[in-house]
Coordinates of C-alpha atoms in Angstrom, one line a residue:
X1 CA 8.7 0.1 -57.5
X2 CA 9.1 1.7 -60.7
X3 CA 12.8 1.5 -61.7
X4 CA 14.7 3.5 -64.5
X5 CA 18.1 3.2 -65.1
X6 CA 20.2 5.2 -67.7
X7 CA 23.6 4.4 -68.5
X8 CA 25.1 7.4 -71.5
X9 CA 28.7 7.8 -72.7
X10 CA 29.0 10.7 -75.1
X11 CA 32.7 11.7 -76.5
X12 CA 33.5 14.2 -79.6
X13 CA 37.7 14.0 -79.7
X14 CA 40.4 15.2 -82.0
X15 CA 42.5 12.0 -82.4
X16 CA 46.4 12.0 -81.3
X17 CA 48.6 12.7 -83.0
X18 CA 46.3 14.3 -85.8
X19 CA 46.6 17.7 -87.7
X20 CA 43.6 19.7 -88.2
X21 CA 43.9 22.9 -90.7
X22 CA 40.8 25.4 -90.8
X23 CA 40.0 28.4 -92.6
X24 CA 37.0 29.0 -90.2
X25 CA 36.2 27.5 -86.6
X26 CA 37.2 24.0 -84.9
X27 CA 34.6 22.9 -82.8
X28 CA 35.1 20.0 -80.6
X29 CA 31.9 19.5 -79.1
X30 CA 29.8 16.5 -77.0
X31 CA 26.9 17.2 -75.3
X32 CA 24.1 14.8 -73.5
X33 CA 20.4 16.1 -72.8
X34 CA 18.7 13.9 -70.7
X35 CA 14.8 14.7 -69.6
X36 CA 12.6 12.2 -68.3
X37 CA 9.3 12.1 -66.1
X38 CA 8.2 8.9 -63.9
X39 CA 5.6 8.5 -61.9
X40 CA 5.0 5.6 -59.5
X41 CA 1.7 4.8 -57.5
X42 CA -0.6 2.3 -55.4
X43 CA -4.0 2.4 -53.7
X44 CA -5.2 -0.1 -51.6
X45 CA -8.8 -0.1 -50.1
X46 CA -10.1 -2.5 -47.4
X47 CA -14.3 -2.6 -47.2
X48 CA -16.3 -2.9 -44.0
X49 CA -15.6 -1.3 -40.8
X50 CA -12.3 -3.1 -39.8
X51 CA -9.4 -4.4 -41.3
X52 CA -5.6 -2.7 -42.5
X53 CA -5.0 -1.3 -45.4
X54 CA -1.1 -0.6 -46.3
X55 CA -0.3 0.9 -49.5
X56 CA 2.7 2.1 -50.8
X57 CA 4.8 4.2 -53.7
X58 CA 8.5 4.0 -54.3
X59 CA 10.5 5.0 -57.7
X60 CA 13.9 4.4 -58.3
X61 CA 15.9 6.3 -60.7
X62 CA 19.5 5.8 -61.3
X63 CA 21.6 7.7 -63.9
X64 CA 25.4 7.4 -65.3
X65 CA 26.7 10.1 -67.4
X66 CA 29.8 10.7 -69.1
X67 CA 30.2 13.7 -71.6
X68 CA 34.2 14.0 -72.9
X69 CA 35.3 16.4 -75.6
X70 CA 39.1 16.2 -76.2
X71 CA 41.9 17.6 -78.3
X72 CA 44.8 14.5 -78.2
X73 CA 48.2 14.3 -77.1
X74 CA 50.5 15.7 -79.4
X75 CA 47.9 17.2 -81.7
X76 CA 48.1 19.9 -83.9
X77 CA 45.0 22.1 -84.3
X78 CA 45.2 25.1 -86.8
X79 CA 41.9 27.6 -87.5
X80 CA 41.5 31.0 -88.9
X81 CA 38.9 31.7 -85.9
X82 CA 38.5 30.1 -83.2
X83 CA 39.4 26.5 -81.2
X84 CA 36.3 25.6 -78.7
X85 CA 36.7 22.4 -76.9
X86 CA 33.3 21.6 -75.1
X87 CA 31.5 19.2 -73.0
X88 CA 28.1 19.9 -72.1
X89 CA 25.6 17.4 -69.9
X90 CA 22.4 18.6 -69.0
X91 CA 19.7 16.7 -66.7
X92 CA 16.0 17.4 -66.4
X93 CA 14.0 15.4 -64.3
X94 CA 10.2 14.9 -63.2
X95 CA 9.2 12.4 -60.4
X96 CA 6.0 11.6 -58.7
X97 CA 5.3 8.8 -55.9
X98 CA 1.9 8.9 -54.7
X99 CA 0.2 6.3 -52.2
X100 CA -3.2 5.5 -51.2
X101 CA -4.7 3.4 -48.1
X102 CA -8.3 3.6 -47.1
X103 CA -9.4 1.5 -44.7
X104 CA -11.8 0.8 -41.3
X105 CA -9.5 0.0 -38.6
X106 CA -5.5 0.8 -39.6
X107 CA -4.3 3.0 -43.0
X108 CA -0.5 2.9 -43.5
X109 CA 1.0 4.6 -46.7
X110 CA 4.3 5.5 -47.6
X111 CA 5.8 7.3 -50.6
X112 CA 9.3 7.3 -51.4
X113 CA 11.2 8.5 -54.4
X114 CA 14.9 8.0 -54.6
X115 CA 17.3 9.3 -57.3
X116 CA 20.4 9.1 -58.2
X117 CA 22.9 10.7 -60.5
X118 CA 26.3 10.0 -61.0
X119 CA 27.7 12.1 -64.0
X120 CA 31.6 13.0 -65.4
X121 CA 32.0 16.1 -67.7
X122 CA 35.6 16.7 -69.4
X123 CA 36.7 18.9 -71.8
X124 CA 40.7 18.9 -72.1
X125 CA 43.5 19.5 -74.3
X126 CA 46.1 17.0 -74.4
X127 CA 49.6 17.5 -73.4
X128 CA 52.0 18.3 -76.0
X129 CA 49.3 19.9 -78.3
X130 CA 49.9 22.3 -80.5
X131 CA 46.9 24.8 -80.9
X132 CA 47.2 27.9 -82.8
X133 CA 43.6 30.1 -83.3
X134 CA 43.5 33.6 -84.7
X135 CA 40.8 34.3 -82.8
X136 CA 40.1 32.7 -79.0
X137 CA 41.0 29.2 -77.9
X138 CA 38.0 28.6 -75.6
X139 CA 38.2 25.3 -73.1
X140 CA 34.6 24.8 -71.7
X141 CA 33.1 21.6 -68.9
X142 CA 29.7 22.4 -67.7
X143 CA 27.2 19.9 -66.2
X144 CA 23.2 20.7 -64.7
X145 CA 20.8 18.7 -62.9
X146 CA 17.8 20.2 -62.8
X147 CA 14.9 17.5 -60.1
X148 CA 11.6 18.2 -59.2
X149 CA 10.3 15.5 -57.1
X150 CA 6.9 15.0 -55.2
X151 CA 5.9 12.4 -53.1
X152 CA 2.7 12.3 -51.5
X153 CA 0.0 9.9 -49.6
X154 CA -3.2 9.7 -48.5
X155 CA -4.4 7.4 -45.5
X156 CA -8.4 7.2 -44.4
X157 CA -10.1 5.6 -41.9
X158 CA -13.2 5.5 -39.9
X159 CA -12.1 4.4 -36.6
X160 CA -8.5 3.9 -35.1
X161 CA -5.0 5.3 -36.9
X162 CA -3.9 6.4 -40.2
X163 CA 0.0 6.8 -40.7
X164 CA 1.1 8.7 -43.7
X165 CA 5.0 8.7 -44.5
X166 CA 6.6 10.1 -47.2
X167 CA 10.7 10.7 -48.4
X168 CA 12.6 12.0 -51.7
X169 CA 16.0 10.3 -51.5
X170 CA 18.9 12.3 -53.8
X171 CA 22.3 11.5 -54.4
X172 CA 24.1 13.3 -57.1
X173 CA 27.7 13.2 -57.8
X174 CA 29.4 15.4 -60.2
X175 CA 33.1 15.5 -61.7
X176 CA 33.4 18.5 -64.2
X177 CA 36.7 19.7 -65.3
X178 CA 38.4 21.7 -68.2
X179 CA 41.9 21.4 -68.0
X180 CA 45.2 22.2 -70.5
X181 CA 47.5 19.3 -70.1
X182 CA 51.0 19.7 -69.4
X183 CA 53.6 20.4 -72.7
X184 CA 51.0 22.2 -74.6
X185 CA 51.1 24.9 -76.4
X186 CA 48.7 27.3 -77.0
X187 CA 48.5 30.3 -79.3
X188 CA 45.2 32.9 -79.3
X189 CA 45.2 36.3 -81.0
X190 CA 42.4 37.7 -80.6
X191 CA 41.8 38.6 -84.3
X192 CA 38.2 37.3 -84.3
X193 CA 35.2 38.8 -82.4
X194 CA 34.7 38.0 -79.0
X195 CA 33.0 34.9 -77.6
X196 CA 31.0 34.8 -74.0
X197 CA 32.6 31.7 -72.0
X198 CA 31.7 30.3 -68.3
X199 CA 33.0 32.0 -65.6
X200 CA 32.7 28.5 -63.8
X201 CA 30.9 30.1 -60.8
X202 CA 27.3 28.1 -60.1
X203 CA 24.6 30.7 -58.8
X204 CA 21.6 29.4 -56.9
X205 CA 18.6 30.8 -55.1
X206 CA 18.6 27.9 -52.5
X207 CA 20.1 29.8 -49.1

C-alpha cells in the first residue's frame, strides 16, 4: 500500500468589524490547487512448474480541503469598481495500481485503488455588512475534482488457474456555498464594465 494523505485549510477574509475604502477593486480571494500522481505496484514470480504466486497493488489516497473567502460581520467594504468575494478549490489527480503474479500452478493478483476526497468551499458575506461597489458586487464558491484512475493486473501460469481482480474505490464529498448573510446590505451600480460570473450549473459529458 502506497498511502497519501493531504490535509489543506486555505482562508482569504475581510476581518469584522473592519472598513475597507478603495479607489479601484476589493478582491477577497482563496484558492487551493492540488495535483498529484501516485502510482502503486507489486510482482511476484514463483519458478519451476508448481507453486502460487499472489501479488497485489493497492493505493490509498485521502484528501481534506477547506477553501473560505469571507467578508465579516458588520463590515464595511467601500470600492470604486468592484467587490469579488471568491473561493476557488481545484483537484487534479493521477493514480495507477498495477499487479503482477506469474507462476506454475495458481496466479492470484489484485489491484485496488481507493480515493477519497472530502472538500468545503465558502465564500460569504457576513451579516450586517455594509458593501457599496460602483461597479458589481460579485459572490463566487466553485470547487472541481478532476481523477483519472487505472488499475490493472497481470496473472500467468502454465498449468491450473490464474485469477485477476481489480477495483477503483471513490468517495468524494463536496460542500460549496456562496451565501449573503442575513442584515446585510448591499449596494452595486453597475458603473464599471461587466464581469462573467458562474452560473452555478455543473455540465458533464458522463450520461
Amino acid at each position: 500500500v502506497a498511502p497519501l494523505v493531504i490535509a489543506t485549510d486555505t482562508e482569504a477574509t475581510i476581518g469584522s468589524g473592519a472598513t475597507v475604502v478603495s479607489g479601484a477593486d476589493v478582491d477577497v480571494h482563496a484558492r487551493n490547487l492540488t495535483q498529484m500522481a501516485q502510482g502503486a505496484g507489486d510482482l511476484v514470480i514463483v519458478a519451476g512448474s508448481s507453486g502460487t504466486g499472489v501479488g497485489a497493488a493497492a493505493s490509498l489516497i485521502v484528501s481534506g480541503e477547506d477553501v473560505h473567502a469571507s467578508i465579516g460581520d458588520s463590515a464595511s467594504v467601500t470600492a470604486g469598481r468592484d467587490v469579488v468575494v471568491s473561493a476557488e478549490s481545484q483537484d487534479q489527480v493521477v493514480v495507477l495500481a498495477a499487479g503482477g503474479a506469474f507462476a506454475g500452478s495458481v496466479q492470484v493478483v489484485g489491484s485496488l485503488p481507493a480515493l477519497a476526497f472530502i472538500s468545503s468551499t465558502t465564500a460569504r458575506i457576513g451579516s450586517s455588512a455594509t458593501v457599496t461597489a460602483a461597479g458589481s458586487v460579485i459572490v463566487d464558491a466553485q470547487s472541481e475534482l478532476a481523477v483519472v484512475a487505472l488499475a490493472g493486473q497481470v496473472a500467468v501460469g502454465s498449468q491450473d488457474a490464474s485469477i485477476g481482480v481489480s477495483n477503483v474505490s471513490l468517495r468524494h464529498v463536496d460542500y460549496t456555498q456562496a451565501s449573503v448573510d442575513d442584515n446585510a446590505q448591499i449596494i452595486a451600480r453597475g458603473q464599471a464594465p461587466a464581469r462573467d460570473v458562474s452560473t452555478g450549473l455543473r455540465q458533464s459529458s458522463n450520461p
